[in-house]
JSON list of C-alpha atoms in Angstrom, two decimals:
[
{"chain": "A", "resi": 1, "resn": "UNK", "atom": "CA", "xyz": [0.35, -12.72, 31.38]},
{"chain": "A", "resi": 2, "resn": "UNK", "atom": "CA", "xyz": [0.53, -16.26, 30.08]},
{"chain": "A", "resi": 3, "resn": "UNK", "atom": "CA", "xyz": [3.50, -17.89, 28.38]},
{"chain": "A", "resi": 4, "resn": "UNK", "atom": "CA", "xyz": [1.05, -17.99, 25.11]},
{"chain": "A", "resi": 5, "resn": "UNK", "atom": "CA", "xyz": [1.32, -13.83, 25.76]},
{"chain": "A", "resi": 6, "resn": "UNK", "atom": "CA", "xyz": [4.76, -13.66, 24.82]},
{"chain": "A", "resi": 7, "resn": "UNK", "atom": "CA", "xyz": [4.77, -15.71, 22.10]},
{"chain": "A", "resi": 8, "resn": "UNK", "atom": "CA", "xyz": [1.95, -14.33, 20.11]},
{"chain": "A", "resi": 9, "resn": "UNK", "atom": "CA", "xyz": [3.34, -12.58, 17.87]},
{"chain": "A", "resi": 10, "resn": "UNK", "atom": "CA", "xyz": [4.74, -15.72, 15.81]},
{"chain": "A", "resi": 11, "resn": "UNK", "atom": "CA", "xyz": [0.78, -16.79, 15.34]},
{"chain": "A", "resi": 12, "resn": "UNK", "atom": "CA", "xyz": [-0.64, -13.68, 13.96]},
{"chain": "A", "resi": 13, "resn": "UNK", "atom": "CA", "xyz": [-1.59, -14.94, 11.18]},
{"chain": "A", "resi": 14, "resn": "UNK", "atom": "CA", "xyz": [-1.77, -18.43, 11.70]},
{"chain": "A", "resi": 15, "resn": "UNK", "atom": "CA", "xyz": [-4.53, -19.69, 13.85]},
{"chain": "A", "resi": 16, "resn": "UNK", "atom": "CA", "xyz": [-3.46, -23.54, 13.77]},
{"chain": "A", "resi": 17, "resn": "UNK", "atom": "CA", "xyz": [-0.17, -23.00, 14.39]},
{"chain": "A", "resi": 18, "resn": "UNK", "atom": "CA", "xyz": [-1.48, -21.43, 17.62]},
{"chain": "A", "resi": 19, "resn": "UNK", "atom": "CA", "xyz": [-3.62, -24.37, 17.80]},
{"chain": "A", "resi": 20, "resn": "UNK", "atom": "CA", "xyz": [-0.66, -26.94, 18.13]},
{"chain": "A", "resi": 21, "resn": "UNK", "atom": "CA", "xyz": [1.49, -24.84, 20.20]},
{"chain": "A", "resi": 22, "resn": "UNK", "atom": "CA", "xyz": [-1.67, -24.35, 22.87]},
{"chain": "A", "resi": 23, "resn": "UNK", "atom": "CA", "xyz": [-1.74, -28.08, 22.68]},
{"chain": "A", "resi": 24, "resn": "UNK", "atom": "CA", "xyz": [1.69, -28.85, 23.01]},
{"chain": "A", "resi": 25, "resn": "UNK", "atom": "CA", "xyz": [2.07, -26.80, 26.08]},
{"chain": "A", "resi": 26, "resn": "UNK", "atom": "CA", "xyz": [-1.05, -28.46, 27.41]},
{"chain": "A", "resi": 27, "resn": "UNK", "atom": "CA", "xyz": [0.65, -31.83, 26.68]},
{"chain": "A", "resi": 28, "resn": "UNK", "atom": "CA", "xyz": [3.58, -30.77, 29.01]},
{"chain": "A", "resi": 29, "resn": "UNK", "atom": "CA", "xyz": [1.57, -29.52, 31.72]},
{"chain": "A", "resi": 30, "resn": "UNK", "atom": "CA", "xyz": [-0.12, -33.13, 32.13]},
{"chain": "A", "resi": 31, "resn": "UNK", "atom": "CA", "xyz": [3.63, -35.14, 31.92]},
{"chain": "A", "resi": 32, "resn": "UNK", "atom": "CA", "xyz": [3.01, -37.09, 34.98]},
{"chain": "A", "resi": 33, "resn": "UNK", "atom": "CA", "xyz": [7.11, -38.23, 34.98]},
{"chain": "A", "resi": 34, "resn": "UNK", "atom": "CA", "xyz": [10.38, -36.56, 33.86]},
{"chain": "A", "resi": 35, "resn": "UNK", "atom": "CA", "xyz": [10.96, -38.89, 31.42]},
{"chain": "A", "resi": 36, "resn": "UNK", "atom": "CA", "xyz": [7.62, -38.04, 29.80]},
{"chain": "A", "resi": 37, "resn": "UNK", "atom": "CA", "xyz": [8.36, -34.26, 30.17]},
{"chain": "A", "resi": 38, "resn": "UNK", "atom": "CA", "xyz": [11.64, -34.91, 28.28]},
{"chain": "A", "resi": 39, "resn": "UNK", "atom": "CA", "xyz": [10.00, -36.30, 25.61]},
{"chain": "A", "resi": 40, "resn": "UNK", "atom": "CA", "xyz": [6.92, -34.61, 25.17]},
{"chain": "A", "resi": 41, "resn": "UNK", "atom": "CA", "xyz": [9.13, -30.76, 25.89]},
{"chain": "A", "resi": 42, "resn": "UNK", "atom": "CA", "xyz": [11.99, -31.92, 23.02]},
{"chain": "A", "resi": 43, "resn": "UNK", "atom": "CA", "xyz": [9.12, -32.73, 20.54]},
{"chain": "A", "resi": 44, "resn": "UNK", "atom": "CA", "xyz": [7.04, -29.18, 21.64]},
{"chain": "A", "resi": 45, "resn": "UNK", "atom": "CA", "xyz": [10.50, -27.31, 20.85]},
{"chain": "A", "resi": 46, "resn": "UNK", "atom": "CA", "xyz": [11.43, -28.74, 17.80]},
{"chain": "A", "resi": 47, "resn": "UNK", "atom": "CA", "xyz": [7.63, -28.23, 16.42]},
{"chain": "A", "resi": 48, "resn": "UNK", "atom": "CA", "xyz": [8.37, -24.41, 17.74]},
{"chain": "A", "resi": 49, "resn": "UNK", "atom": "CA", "xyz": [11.70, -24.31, 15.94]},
{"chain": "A", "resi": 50, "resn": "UNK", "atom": "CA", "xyz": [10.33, -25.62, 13.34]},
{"chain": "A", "resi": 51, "resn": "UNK", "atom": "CA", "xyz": [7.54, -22.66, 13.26]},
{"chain": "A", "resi": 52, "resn": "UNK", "atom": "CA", "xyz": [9.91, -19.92, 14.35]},
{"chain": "A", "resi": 53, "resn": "UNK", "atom": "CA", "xyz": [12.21, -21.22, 10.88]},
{"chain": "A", "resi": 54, "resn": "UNK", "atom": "CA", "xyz": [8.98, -21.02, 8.29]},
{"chain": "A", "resi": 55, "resn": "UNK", "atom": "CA", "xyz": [8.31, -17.96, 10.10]},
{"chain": "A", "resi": 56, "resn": "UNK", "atom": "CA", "xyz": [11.56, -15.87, 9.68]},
{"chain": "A", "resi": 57, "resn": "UNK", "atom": "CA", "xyz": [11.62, -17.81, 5.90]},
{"chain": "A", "resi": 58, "resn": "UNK", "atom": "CA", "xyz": [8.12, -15.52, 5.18]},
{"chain": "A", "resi": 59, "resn": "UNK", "atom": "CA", "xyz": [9.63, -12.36, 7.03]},
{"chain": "A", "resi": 60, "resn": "UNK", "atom": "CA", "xyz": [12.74, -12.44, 5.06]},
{"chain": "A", "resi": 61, "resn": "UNK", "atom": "CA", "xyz": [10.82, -13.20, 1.83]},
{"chain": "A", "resi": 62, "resn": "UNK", "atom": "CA", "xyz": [8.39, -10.32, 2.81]},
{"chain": "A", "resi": 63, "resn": "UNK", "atom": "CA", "xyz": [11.28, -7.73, 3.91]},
{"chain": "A", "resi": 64, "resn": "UNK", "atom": "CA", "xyz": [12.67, -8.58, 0.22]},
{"chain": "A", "resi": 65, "resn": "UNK", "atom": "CA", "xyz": [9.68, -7.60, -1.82]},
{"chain": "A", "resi": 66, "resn": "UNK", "atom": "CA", "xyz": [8.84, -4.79, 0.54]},
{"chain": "A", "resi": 67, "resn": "UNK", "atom": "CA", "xyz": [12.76, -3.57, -0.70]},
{"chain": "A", "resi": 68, "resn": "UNK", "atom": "CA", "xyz": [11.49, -4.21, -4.43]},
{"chain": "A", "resi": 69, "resn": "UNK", "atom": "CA", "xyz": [8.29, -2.89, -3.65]},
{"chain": "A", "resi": 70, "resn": "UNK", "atom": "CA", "xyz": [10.05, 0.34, -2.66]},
{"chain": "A", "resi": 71, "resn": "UNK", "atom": "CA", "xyz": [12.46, 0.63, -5.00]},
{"chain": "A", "resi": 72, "resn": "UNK", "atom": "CA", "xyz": [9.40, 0.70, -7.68]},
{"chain": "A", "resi": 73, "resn": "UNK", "atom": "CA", "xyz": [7.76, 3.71, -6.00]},
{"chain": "A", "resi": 74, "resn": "UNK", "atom": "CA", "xyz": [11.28, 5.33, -4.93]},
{"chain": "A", "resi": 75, "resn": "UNK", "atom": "CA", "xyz": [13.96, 4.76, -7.90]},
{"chain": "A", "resi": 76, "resn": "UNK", "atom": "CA", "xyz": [14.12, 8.21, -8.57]},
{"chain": "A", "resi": 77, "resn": "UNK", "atom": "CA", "xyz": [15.79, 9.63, -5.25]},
{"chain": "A", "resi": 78, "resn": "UNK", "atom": "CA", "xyz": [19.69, 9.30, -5.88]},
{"chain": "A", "resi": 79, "resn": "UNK", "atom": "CA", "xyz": [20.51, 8.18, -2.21]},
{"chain": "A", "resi": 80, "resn": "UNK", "atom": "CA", "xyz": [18.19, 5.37, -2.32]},
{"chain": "A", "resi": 81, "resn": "UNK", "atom": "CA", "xyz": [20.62, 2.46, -0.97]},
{"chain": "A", "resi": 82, "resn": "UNK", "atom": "CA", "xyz": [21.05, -1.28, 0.03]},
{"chain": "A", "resi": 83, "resn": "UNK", "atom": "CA", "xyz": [21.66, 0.59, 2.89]},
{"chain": "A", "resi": 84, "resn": "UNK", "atom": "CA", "xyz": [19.07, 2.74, 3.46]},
{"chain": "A", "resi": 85, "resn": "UNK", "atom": "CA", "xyz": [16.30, -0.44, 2.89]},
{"chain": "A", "resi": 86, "resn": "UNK", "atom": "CA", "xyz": [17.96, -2.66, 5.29]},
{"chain": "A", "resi": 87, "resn": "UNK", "atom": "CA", "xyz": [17.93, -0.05, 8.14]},
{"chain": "A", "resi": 88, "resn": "UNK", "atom": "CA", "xyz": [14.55, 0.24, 7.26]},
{"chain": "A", "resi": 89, "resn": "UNK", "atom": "CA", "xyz": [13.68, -3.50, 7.11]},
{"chain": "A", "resi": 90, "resn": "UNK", "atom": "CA", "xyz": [16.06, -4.08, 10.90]},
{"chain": "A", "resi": 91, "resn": "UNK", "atom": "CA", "xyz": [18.34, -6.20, 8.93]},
{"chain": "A", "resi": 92, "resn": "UNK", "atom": "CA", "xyz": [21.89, -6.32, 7.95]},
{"chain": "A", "resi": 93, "resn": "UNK", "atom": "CA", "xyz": [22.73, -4.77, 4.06]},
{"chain": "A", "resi": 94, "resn": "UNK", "atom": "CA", "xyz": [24.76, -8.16, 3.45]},
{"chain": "A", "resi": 95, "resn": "UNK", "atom": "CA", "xyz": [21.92, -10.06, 5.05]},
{"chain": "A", "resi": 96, "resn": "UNK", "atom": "CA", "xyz": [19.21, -8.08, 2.76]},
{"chain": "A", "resi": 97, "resn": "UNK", "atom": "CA", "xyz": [21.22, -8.14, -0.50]},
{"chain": "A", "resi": 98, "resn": "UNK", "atom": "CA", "xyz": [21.14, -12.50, -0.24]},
{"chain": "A", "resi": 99, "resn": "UNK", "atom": "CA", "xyz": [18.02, -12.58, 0.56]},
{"chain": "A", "resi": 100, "resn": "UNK", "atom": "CA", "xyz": [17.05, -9.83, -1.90]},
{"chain": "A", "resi": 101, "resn": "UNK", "atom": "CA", "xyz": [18.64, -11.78, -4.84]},
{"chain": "A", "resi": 102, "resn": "UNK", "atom": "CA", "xyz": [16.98, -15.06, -3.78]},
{"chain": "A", "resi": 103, "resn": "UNK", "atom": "CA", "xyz": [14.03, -13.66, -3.73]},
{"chain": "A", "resi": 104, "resn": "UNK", "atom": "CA", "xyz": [14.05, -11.83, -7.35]},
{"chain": "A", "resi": 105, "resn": "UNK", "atom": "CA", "xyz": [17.26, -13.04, -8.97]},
{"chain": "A", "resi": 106, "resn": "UNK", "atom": "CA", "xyz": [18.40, -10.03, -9.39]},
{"chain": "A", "resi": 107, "resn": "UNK", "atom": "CA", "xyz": [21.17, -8.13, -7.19]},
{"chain": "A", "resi": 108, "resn": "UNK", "atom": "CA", "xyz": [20.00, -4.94, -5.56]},
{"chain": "A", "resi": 109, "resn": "UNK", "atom": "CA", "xyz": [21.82, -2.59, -7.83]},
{"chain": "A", "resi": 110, "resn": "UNK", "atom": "CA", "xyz": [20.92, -4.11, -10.99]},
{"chain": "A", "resi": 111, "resn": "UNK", "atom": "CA", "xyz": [17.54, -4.09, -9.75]},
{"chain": "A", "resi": 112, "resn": "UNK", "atom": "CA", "xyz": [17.97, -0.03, -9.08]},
{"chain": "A", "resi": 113, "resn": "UNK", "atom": "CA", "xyz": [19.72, 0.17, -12.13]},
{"chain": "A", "resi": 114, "resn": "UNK", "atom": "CA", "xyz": [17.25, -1.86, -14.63]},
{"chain": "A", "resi": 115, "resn": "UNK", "atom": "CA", "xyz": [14.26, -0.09, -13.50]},
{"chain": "A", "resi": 116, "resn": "UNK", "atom": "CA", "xyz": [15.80, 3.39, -14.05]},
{"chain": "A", "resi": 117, "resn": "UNK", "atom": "CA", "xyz": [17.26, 2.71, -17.26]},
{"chain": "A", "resi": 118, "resn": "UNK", "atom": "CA", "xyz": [13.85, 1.24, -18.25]},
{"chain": "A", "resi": 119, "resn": "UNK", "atom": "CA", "xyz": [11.93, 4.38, -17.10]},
{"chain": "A", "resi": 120, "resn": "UNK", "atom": "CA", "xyz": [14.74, 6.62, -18.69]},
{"chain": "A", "resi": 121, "resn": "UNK", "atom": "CA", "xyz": [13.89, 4.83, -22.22]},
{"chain": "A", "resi": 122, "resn": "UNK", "atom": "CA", "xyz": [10.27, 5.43, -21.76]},
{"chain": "A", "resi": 123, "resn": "UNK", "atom": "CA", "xyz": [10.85, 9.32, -21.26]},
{"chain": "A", "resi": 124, "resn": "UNK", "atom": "CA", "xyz": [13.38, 9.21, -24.58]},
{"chain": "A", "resi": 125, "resn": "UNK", "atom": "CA", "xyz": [10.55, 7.53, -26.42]},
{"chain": "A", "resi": 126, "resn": "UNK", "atom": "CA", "xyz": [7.85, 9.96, -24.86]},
{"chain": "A", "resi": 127, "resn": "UNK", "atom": "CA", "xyz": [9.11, 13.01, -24.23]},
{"chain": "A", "resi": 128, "resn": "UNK", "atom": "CA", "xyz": [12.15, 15.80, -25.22]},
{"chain": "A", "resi": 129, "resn": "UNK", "atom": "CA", "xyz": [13.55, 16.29, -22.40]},
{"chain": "A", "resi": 130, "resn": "UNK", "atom": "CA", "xyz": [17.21, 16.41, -22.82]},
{"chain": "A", "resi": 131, "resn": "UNK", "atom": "CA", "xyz": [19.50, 13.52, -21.55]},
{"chain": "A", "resi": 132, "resn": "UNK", "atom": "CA", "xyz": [21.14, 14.87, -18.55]},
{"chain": "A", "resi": 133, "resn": "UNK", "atom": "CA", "xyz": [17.20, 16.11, -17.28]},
{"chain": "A", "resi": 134, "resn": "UNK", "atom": "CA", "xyz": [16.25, 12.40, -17.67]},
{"chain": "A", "resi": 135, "resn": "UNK", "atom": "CA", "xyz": [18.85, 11.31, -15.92]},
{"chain": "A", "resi": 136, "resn": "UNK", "atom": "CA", "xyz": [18.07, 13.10, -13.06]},
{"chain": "A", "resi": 137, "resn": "UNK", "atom": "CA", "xyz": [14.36, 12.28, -12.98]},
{"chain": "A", "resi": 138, "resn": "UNK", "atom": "CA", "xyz": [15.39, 8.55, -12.70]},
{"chain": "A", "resi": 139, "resn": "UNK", "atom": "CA", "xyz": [17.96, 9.28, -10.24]},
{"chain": "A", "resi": 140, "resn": "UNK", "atom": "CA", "xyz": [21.12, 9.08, -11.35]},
{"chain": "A", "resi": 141, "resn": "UNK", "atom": "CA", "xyz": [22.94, 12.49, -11.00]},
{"chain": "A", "resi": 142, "resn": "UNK", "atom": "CA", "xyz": [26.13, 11.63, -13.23]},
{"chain": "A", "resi": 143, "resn": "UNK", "atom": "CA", "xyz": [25.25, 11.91, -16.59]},
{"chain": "A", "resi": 144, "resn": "UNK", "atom": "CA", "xyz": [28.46, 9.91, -17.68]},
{"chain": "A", "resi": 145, "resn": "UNK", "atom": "CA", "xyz": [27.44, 6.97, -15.21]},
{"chain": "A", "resi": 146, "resn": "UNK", "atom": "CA", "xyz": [23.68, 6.82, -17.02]},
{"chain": "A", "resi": 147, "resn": "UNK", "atom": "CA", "xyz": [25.51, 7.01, -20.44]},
{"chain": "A", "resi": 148, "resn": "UNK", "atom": "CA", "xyz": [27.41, 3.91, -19.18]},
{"chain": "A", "resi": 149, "resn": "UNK", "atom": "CA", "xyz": [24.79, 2.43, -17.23]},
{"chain": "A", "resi": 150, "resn": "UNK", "atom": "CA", "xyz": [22.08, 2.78, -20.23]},
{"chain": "A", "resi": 151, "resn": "UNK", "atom": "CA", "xyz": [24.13, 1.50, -22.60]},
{"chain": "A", "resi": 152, "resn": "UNK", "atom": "CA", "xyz": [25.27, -1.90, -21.01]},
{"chain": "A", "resi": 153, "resn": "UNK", "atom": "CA", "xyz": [21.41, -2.09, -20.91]},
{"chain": "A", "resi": 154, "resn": "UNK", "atom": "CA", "xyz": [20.67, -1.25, -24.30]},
{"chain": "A", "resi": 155, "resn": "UNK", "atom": "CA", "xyz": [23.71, -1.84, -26.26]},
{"chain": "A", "resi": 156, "resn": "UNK", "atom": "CA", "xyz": [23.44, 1.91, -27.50]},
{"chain": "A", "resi": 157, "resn": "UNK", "atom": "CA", "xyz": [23.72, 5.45, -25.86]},
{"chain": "A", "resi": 158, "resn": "UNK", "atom": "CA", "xyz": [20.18, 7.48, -24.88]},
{"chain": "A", "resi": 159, "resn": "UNK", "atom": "CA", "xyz": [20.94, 9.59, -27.65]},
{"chain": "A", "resi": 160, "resn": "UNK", "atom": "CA", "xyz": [21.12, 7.03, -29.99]},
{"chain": "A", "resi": 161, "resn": "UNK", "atom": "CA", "xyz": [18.35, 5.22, -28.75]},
{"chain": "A", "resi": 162, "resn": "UNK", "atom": "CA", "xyz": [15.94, 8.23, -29.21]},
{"chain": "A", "resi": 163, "resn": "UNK", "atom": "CA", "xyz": [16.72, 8.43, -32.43]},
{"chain": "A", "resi": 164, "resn": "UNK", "atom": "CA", "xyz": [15.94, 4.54, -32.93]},
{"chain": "A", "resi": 165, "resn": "UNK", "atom": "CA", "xyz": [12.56, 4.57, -31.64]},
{"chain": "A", "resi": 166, "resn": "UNK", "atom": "CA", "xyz": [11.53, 8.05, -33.14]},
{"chain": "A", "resi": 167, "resn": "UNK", "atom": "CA", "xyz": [12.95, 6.83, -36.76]},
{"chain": "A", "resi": 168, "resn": "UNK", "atom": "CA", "xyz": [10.94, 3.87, -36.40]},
{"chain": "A", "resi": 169, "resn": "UNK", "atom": "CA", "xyz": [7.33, 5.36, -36.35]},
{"chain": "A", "resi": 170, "resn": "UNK", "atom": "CA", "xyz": [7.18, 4.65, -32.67]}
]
């Protein structure tokens, strides 16, 4: 096992990276002093820094759509959690929640919150369920919290909002 073994995992998907790093280390192994080696070794480490940083910037970007991503096809379980996605993702809930919000501008629970109050007015407008039932398909159990949580949305209760969009023609 080479030295390139162990670090192939940062070049999966970029070839020339690989490229540069193969030559860099190739450029070390012909330093003919140690004042060559210095030089040539400090600029081969901060090119691999440099990689390693672009790297983990993609990763982080990618764990933080991956939480969106899930939260699209998941909204509806009432445990799903900050938590729960950054165990998944190997990172820290403070650590996903920043990067999260960078990445969307939009906090984690207003996230959650926006796409289940947006899915709760499409079942008002679509269906007659009652309230509390369309709550709980969207995943939030307390009917008082989605009352509260629909409203700072919409400015007016479910209820209310039915009524709206059915009075309207729509």
């Amino acid at each position: 096992m080479s030295i390139l073994d162990g670090f192939s995992f940062f070049f999966e998907k970029d070839g020339g990276t690989f490229t540069q790093f193969a030559e860099g280390l190739n450029e070390i192994d012909q330093c003919q002093n140690v004042e060559s080696l210095r030089k040539v070794f400090n600029s081969f480490l901060n090119d691999l820094y440099r990689s390693m940083q672009l790297k983990r910037k993609g990763s982080n970007q990618d764990a933080a759509l991956d939480a969106k991503s899930y939260i699209d096809r998941n909204f509806a379980d009432p445990d799903l959690s900050l938590r729960f996605l950054a165990e998944r993702a190997g990172l820290s809930p403070a650590y996903l929640g920043k990067i999260f919000t960078a990445v969307t501008s939009c906090s984690f629970n207003d996230y959650l919150n926006r796409v289940r109050v947006e899915t709760a007015a499409e079942l008002l407008r679509d269906t007659s369920l009652p309230v509390s039932s369309i709550s709980e398909k969207v995943g939030v159990t307390n009917a008082n919290y989605f009352y509260t949580l629909f409203k700072k949305h919409y400015g007016i209760t479910p209820s209310a909002y039915r009524k709206s969009v059915r009075g309207s023609g729509a």
